[in-house]
Amino acid sequence: MTEPTPQPLSRPLAPTGTPVVGIIGGGQLARMCAGPAAELGISVVVLAEADDAAAAQVFRHAPVGRCDDREAVRALAAACDVVTFDHEHVPDPVLSALESEGVSLHPAPAALLHAQDKIAMRQRLGAAGLPVPAWSMVHDRAGLRAFADQHEWPVVLKTPRGGYDGKGVMVLTGPEDLDRAEEWFARADASGLLAEEAVPFTRELAVMVARTPSGEMATWPVVHTVQEEGICTRVEAPAGDLDPAVAQDVRAAAQKVAELLGVTGVMAMEVFETGRSGEGERGWVVNELAMRPHNSGHWTQDGAVTSQFEQHLRAVLDLPLGDTSPRAPHTVMGNVLGGPAEDLHAASRLVMEADPGARVHVYGKEVRPGRKVGHVTVYGEDVEDLRRRADAARHTLQGTTPEGQEDAR
Amino acid sequence: MTEPTPQPLSRPLAPTGTPVVGIIGGGQLARMCAGPAAELGISVVVLAEADDAAAAQVFRHAPVGRCDDREAVRALAAACDVVTFDHEHVPDPVLSALESEGVSLHPAPAALLHAQDKIAMRQRLGAAGLPVPAWSMVHDRAGLRAFADQHEWPVVLKTPRGGYDGKGVMVLTGPEDLDRAEEWFARADASGLLAEEAVPFTRELAVMVARTPSGEMATWPVVHTVQEEGICTRVEAPAGDLDPAVAQDVRAAAQKVAELLGVTGVMAMEVFETGRSGEGERGWVVNELAMRPHNSGHWTQDGAVTSQFEQHLRAVLDLPLGDTSPRAPHTVMGNVLGGPAEDLHAASRLVMEADPGARVHVYGKEVRPGRKVGHVTVYGEDVEDLRRRADAARHTLQGTTPEGQEDAR
């Protein structure tokens, strides 16, 4: 039996010297590279999940193929100078095959592993002296109980791979929750599950860093990612009332991580602010890493000299990095989750009517309940006013009502 | 004889409610709509001159066809909600046919005429009391001489249609230049040529205005378009040392013109600053109109809350207009003309290395001598420094040396 030979992709038509970036995955992160790529004169080819994927709608070259289809990925790579990712779900064997064939992958599989595998990440960061929550691998109820005895309840149980946006995470408040963990243990592979202390954090922060293959690095200001029921609804840049020494420490740590792991492209480091300092405590611990443009960096499209999407393209092509300075004292980004407003275009019109300064970004996705379908940013000097505007705009785009304002309808 | 039936274009795949804008012409002005269209969730279909046209490289949907091919244009219109333009060269019969078929054209032919035909423009604006240079239609040497006797030499002779970037314009300094005009008279049609006083201007200014079909309007600050040998090399926003009353008058006049002519989309109004005031003089006269995004508005991509490209899309779709406020005290845009640097990507790298805050924009065009192939913007507080940075960046992109700096090499 032979596999069908994939159609060879040809390099895009473009002027002499134009570099070609391949992106595996056609989601909104790939889509939002469209503007910067066009402006910088970079060709992009997207390997999209479907012909109507978010990014497939906006790029000239978006062949349809699965990220676990080695031949599809290989055909993409053959048409490109470098290959990068819209998500972290490309299987290891596909990545390894590409790498062994000399494809320039950014980030490289050895770096990407630490965004795919929470255990690898915690081991490596912990060994390098970076603050991580207390953790252990557990294989059964007894192991979990032992961990809880040592670190106290509640305990957070995570699947080492594949979790995102609260999926693959279970919070166990006490021994009475042990039954709920049974099913996860049954499905876990030989390495088991990750048990973590439930860090008593004051808020969640994030920082983006970019690193080029040549080793140039740049970070943006540390932001506050405001969560509601485990979903980030708002990002405030920079994080308000953050001790400048802590902000500097977090930015420096992101650079240290990027360098340590050999990250190329942009990386998000999500952080719990603990407020605990002294005695080896630095006031924060690392929660997650993402090696690609990230929701916590969307504010940079309107709020920084160089956006995360432009910077990612520059970084993976080993171009000099752009200025990451903020353009306004405060930028607030509001996420838009699928709600009652099914026609996002009609909803966008309402936002434009209400707030000519609101920057609307939609992802070309059909609205489904809770699905991330867009975001909005506002910037200026008065953070309270910006919060109000961002919330008003995102609720309008969702077709929902801001909490406490039901009466105002 | 029957014409070949064009392939029907289908509407692009996109979520419910997504509007589709057709753009006739695949140059850089269409190309630079790519980012805003992707972010706002607007589908774009470009009728491109060639498969490798500037805009054809970056849009998913870019059928190749000529703007004077009625069937190609009709097929584009059938796939779109509205149709707009990358240039002003679509022949009248094509426009009329579309309009009679109910296609939503922005601007409409009756408005566009005033950007295509300098005579129609001067008649209409003059009649409305807007300041235009003294002008007359001349049909021969004797008529030209009579105009010069009345208005003094030098006289500017223009073809009523088709001129741009100094083409179709001849400056006659005295009677000894009359011989040079003979050839133009021989080629002119029955309406003749446009003779104009050579306005003794102190500098050239420009203003962009956007207008929606509903009549909403917005203008950006008046800019100074710095010319070298008839070509704009730099744009400074806002124009320095401009009397605020004159700036306000120019902005208000642009709105008056847009309303008078029924413009929809964005329009550039190029202006000569004369410095003459009083006795019916307002300190400026209208030079040209362009009803599309314009070089004098490129600074808005990085220097204003809403760029001219986003605003044009919003305007032609009758969406509420965005905030046109500047984002920095000064923004300077430098045009990049084809020069010794044939590999624009390599040249871009040099600019990124030298100036991380410089915003590079390239058009996906092969470099040819003098061809507009990109621009660069910088913004900040110190206009002298911004001029220096913009000039340094554009010369690097061109592979040329700033005047007076040959020794510094």
PDB file of C-alpha atoms in Angstrom, chain A residues 13-19 31-35 37-43 51-52 56-62 301-307 310 314 317-323 327-328 342-346 348-349 352-353 355-366 375 379, chain B residues 13-19 31-35 37-43 51-52 56-62 301-307 310 314 317-323 327-328 342-346 348-349 352-353 355-366 375 379:
ATOM      1  CA  LEU A  13       4.929  34.579  -6.301  1.00  0.00           C
ATOM      2  CA  ALA A  14       6.768  37.510  -4.761  1.00  0.00           C
ATOM      3  CA  PRO A  15       9.707  39.810  -5.487  1.00  0.00           C
ATOM      4  CA  THR A  16      13.340  38.769  -5.318  1.00  0.00           C
ATOM      5  CA  GLY A  17      14.496  38.035  -1.795  1.00  0.00           C
ATOM      6  CA  THR A  18      11.014  37.640  -0.283  1.00  0.00           C
ATOM      7  CA  PRO A  19      11.164  35.109   2.561  1.00  0.00           C
ATOM      8  CA  ARG A  31      -4.689  34.972  10.758  1.00  0.00           C
ATOM      9  CA  MET A  32      -3.416  37.939  12.730  1.00  0.00           C
ATOM     10  CA  CYS A  33      -0.015  37.606  11.072  1.00  0.00           C
ATOM     11  CA  ALA A  34      -1.661  38.678   7.787  1.00  0.00           C
ATOM     12  CA  GLY A  35      -1.326  42.415   8.267  1.00  0.00           C
ATOM     13  CA  ALA A  37       3.310  39.941   6.766  1.00  0.00           C
ATOM     14  CA  ALA A  38       1.795  42.065   3.998  1.00  0.00           C
ATOM     15  CA  GLU A  39       3.408  45.222   5.334  1.00  0.00           C
ATOM     16  CA  LEU A  40       6.850  43.714   5.858  1.00  0.00           C
ATOM     17  CA  GLY A  41       6.801  41.917   2.519  1.00  0.00           C
ATOM     18  CA  ILE A  42       6.879  38.413   3.979  1.00  0.00           C
ATOM     19  CA  SER A  43       5.065  35.604   2.180  1.00  0.00           C
ATOM     20  CA  ASP A  51     -10.776  25.784   3.598  1.00  0.00           C
ATOM     21  CA  ASP A  52     -12.752  28.195   5.762  1.00  0.00           C
ATOM     22  CA  ALA A  56      -7.396  30.341   5.332  1.00  0.00           C
ATOM     23  CA  GLN A  57      -9.837  33.170   4.679  1.00  0.00           C
ATOM     24  CA  VAL A  58      -7.146  35.820   4.602  1.00  0.00           C
ATOM     25  CA  PHE A  59      -3.992  34.302   3.121  1.00  0.00           C
ATOM     26  CA  ARG A  60      -3.409  33.693  -0.574  1.00  0.00           C
ATOM     27  CA  HIS A  61      -1.737  30.393   0.160  1.00  0.00           C
ATOM     28  CA  ALA A  62      -3.540  28.124   2.611  1.00  0.00           C
ATOM     29  CA  GLN A 301      -1.434  45.028  18.091  1.00  0.00           C
ATOM     30  CA  ASP A 302      -2.673  48.441  19.120  1.00  0.00           C
ATOM     31  CA  GLY A 303      -0.728  49.117  22.270  1.00  0.00           C
ATOM     32  CA  ALA A 304       2.933  48.565  21.374  1.00  0.00           C
ATOM     33  CA  VAL A 305       5.271  49.834  18.672  1.00  0.00           C
ATOM     34  CA  THR A 306       5.776  46.269  17.459  1.00  0.00           C
ATOM     35  CA  SER A 307       2.995  43.715  17.807  1.00  0.00           C
ATOM     36  CA  GLU A 310       5.049  41.136  13.578  1.00  0.00           C
ATOM     37  CA  ARG A 314      10.717  38.817  12.490  1.00  0.00           C
ATOM     38  CA  LEU A 317      13.162  34.752  10.114  1.00  0.00           C
ATOM     39  CA  ASP A 318      16.070  35.854  12.331  1.00  0.00           C
ATOM     40  CA  LEU A 319      15.393  39.494  11.471  1.00  0.00           C
ATOM     41  CA  PRO A 320      16.306  42.189  13.997  1.00  0.00           C
ATOM     42  CA  LEU A 321      13.522  42.606  16.562  1.00  0.00           C
ATOM     43  CA  GLY A 322      11.265  45.643  16.742  1.00  0.00           C
ATOM     44  CA  ASP A 323      10.742  48.096  19.572  1.00  0.00           C
ATOM     45  CA  ARG A 327       2.331  53.354  22.786  1.00  0.00           C
ATOM     46  CA  ALA A 328      -0.034  54.538  25.489  1.00  0.00           C
ATOM     47  CA  GLU A 342     -24.467  35.425  16.246  1.00  0.00           C
ATOM     48  CA  ASP A 343     -23.667  38.029  13.608  1.00  0.00           C
ATOM     49  CA  LEU A 344     -20.332  39.473  14.683  1.00  0.00           C
ATOM     50  CA  HIS A 345     -20.347  41.988  11.864  1.00  0.00           C
ATOM     51  CA  ALA A 346     -23.624  43.485  13.030  1.00  0.00           C
ATOM     52  CA  SER A 348     -19.041  45.222  15.371  1.00  0.00           C
ATOM     53  CA  ARG A 349     -21.123  47.997  13.843  1.00  0.00           C
ATOM     54  CA  MET A 352     -18.026  51.288  16.156  1.00  0.00           C
ATOM     55  CA  GLU A 353     -21.107  53.427  16.680  1.00  0.00           C
ATOM     56  CA  ASP A 355     -16.892  53.966  20.586  1.00  0.00           C
ATOM     57  CA  PRO A 356     -14.973  55.289  17.546  1.00  0.00           C
ATOM     58  CA  GLY A 357     -11.677  54.648  19.335  1.00  0.00           C
ATOM     59  CA  ALA A 358     -12.340  50.969  20.099  1.00  0.00           C
ATOM     60  CA  ARG A 359     -10.183  48.646  17.999  1.00  0.00           C
ATOM     61  CA  VAL A 360     -12.246  45.658  16.914  1.00  0.00           C
ATOM     62  CA  HIS A 361     -10.549  42.383  15.965  1.00  0.00           C
ATOM     63  CA  VAL A 362     -12.559  39.370  14.837  1.00  0.00           C
ATOM     64  CA  TYR A 363     -11.276  35.960  13.877  1.00  0.00           C
ATOM     65  CA  GLY A 364     -13.487  34.872  10.993  1.00  0.00           C
ATOM     66  CA  LYS A 365     -15.043  32.118  13.102  1.00  0.00           C
ATOM     67  CA  GLU A 366     -18.691  31.224  13.369  1.00  0.00           C
ATOM     68  CA  HIS A 375     -11.125  40.773  20.933  1.00  0.00           C
ATOM     69  CA  TYR A 379      -5.839  52.615  25.025  1.00  0.00           C
TER      70      TYR A 379
ATOM     71  CA  LEU B  13     -16.085  31.557   2.608  1.00  0.00           C
ATOM     72  CA  ALA B  14     -16.619  33.518   5.802  1.00  0.00           C
ATOM     73  CA  PRO B  15     -18.916  33.571   8.830  1.00  0.00           C
ATOM     74  CA  THR B  16     -22.524  34.708   8.755  1.00  0.00           C
ATOM     75  CA  GLY B  17     -22.892  38.404   8.088  1.00  0.00           C
ATOM     76  CA  THR B  18     -19.374  38.961   6.730  1.00  0.00           C
ATOM     77  CA  PRO B  19     -19.459  41.751   4.133  1.00  0.00           C
ATOM     78  CA  ARG B  31      -2.654  45.447  -0.612  1.00  0.00           C
ATOM     79  CA  MET B  32      -2.553  47.671   2.447  1.00  0.00           C
ATOM     80  CA  CYS B  33      -6.221  46.965   3.119  1.00  0.00           C
ATOM     81  CA  ALA B  34      -5.253  43.365   3.941  1.00  0.00           C
ATOM     82  CA  GLY B  35      -4.445  43.909   7.605  1.00  0.00           C
ATOM     83  CA  ALA B  37      -9.796  43.694   6.498  1.00  0.00           C
ATOM     84  CA  ALA B  38      -8.532  40.617   8.346  1.00  0.00           C
ATOM     85  CA  GLU B  39      -8.860  42.315  11.735  1.00  0.00           C
ATOM     86  CA  LEU B  40     -12.320  43.741  11.113  1.00  0.00           C
ATOM     87  CA  GLY B  41     -13.605  40.514   9.578  1.00  0.00           C
ATOM     88  CA  ILE B  42     -14.239  41.958   6.133  1.00  0.00           C
ATOM     89  CA  SER B  43     -13.754  39.748   3.060  1.00  0.00           C
ATOM     90  CA  ASP B  51      -1.271  36.986 -10.571  1.00  0.00           C
ATOM     91  CA  ASP B  52       1.768  38.528  -8.908  1.00  0.00           C
ATOM     92  CA  ALA B  56      -2.764  39.524  -5.414  1.00  0.00           C
ATOM     93  CA  GLN B  57       0.091  38.242  -3.254  1.00  0.00           C
ATOM     94  CA  VAL B  58      -1.731  38.862  -0.009  1.00  0.00           C
ATOM     95  CA  PHE B  59      -5.447  38.256  -0.568  1.00  0.00           C
ATOM     96  CA  ARG B  60      -7.088  34.873  -0.754  1.00  0.00           C
ATOM     97  CA  HIS B  61      -9.351  36.033  -3.583  1.00  0.00           C
ATOM     98  CA  ALA B  62      -7.636  37.922  -6.384  1.00  0.00           C
ATOM     99  CA  GLN B 301      -1.120  53.327   9.440  1.00  0.00           C
ATOM    100  CA  ASP B 302       1.200  53.981  12.348  1.00  0.00           C
ATOM    101  CA  GLY B 303       0.372  57.543  13.302  1.00  0.00           C
ATOM    102  CA  ALA B 304      -3.410  57.634  13.755  1.00  0.00           C
ATOM    103  CA  VAL B 305      -5.934  55.648  15.768  1.00  0.00           C
ATOM    104  CA  THR B 306      -7.664  54.625  12.534  1.00  0.00           C
ATOM    105  CA  SER B 307      -5.663  54.240   9.325  1.00  0.00           C
ATOM    106  CA  GLU B 310      -9.347  50.722   7.652  1.00  0.00           C
ATOM    107  CA  ARG B 314     -15.505  51.192   6.946  1.00  0.00           C
ATOM    108  CA  LEU B 317     -19.473  49.568   3.813  1.00  0.00           C
ATOM    109  CA  ASP B 318     -21.317  52.456   5.474  1.00  0.00           C
ATOM    110  CA  LEU B 319     -19.950  51.434   8.863  1.00  0.00           C
ATOM    111  CA  PRO B 320     -19.429  54.096  11.536  1.00  0.00           C
ATOM    112  CA  LEU B 321     -16.072  55.823  11.049  1.00  0.00           C
ATOM    113  CA  GLY B 322     -13.112  55.392  13.381  1.00  0.00           C
ATOM    114  CA  ASP B 323     -11.256  57.964  15.435  1.00  0.00           C
ATOM    115  CA  ARG B 327      -1.225  58.813  18.131  1.00  0.00           C
ATOM    116  CA  ALA B 328       1.990  60.798  18.489  1.00  0.00           C
ATOM    117  CA  GLU B 342      17.258  45.505  -5.623  1.00  0.00           C
ATOM    118  CA  ASP B 343      16.530  43.157  -2.724  1.00  0.00           C
ATOM    119  CA  LEU B 344      14.079  45.058  -0.541  1.00  0.00           C
ATOM    120  CA  HIS B 345      14.044  42.321   2.057  1.00  0.00           C
ATOM    121  CA  ALA B 346      17.789  42.568   2.578  1.00  0.00           C
ATOM    122  CA  SER B 348      14.586  46.030   5.284  1.00  0.00           C
ATOM    123  CA  ARG B 349      16.868  43.993   7.521  1.00  0.00           C
ATOM    124  CA  MET B 352      15.445  47.018  11.340  1.00  0.00           C
ATOM    125  CA  GLU B 353      19.014  46.703  12.574  1.00  0.00           C
ATOM    126  CA  ASP B 355      16.239  51.591  13.933  1.00  0.00           C
ATOM    127  CA  PRO B 356      14.035  49.160  15.893  1.00  0.00           C
ATOM    128  CA  GLY B 357      11.250  51.770  16.006  1.00  0.00           C
ATOM    129  CA  ALA B 358      11.096  52.343  12.240  1.00  0.00           C
ATOM    130  CA  ARG B 359       7.940  50.903  10.682  1.00  0.00           C
ATOM    131  CA  VAL B 360       8.783  49.321   7.348  1.00  0.00           C
ATOM    132  CA  HIS B 361       6.086  48.870   4.682  1.00  0.00           C
ATOM    133  CA  VAL B 362       6.875  47.260   1.343  1.00  0.00           C
ATOM    134  CA  TYR B 363       4.531  46.690  -1.558  1.00  0.00           C
ATOM    135  CA  GLY B 364       5.562  43.342  -2.984  1.00  0.00           C
ATOM    136  CA  LYS B 365       6.811  44.975  -6.181  1.00  0.00           C
ATOM    137  CA  GLU B 366      10.046  44.271  -8.007  1.00  0.00           C
ATOM    138  CA  HIS B 375       7.480  53.523   2.673  1.00  0.00           C
ATOM    139  CA  TYR B 379       6.763  58.812  15.178  1.00  0.00           C
TER     140      TYR B 379
END
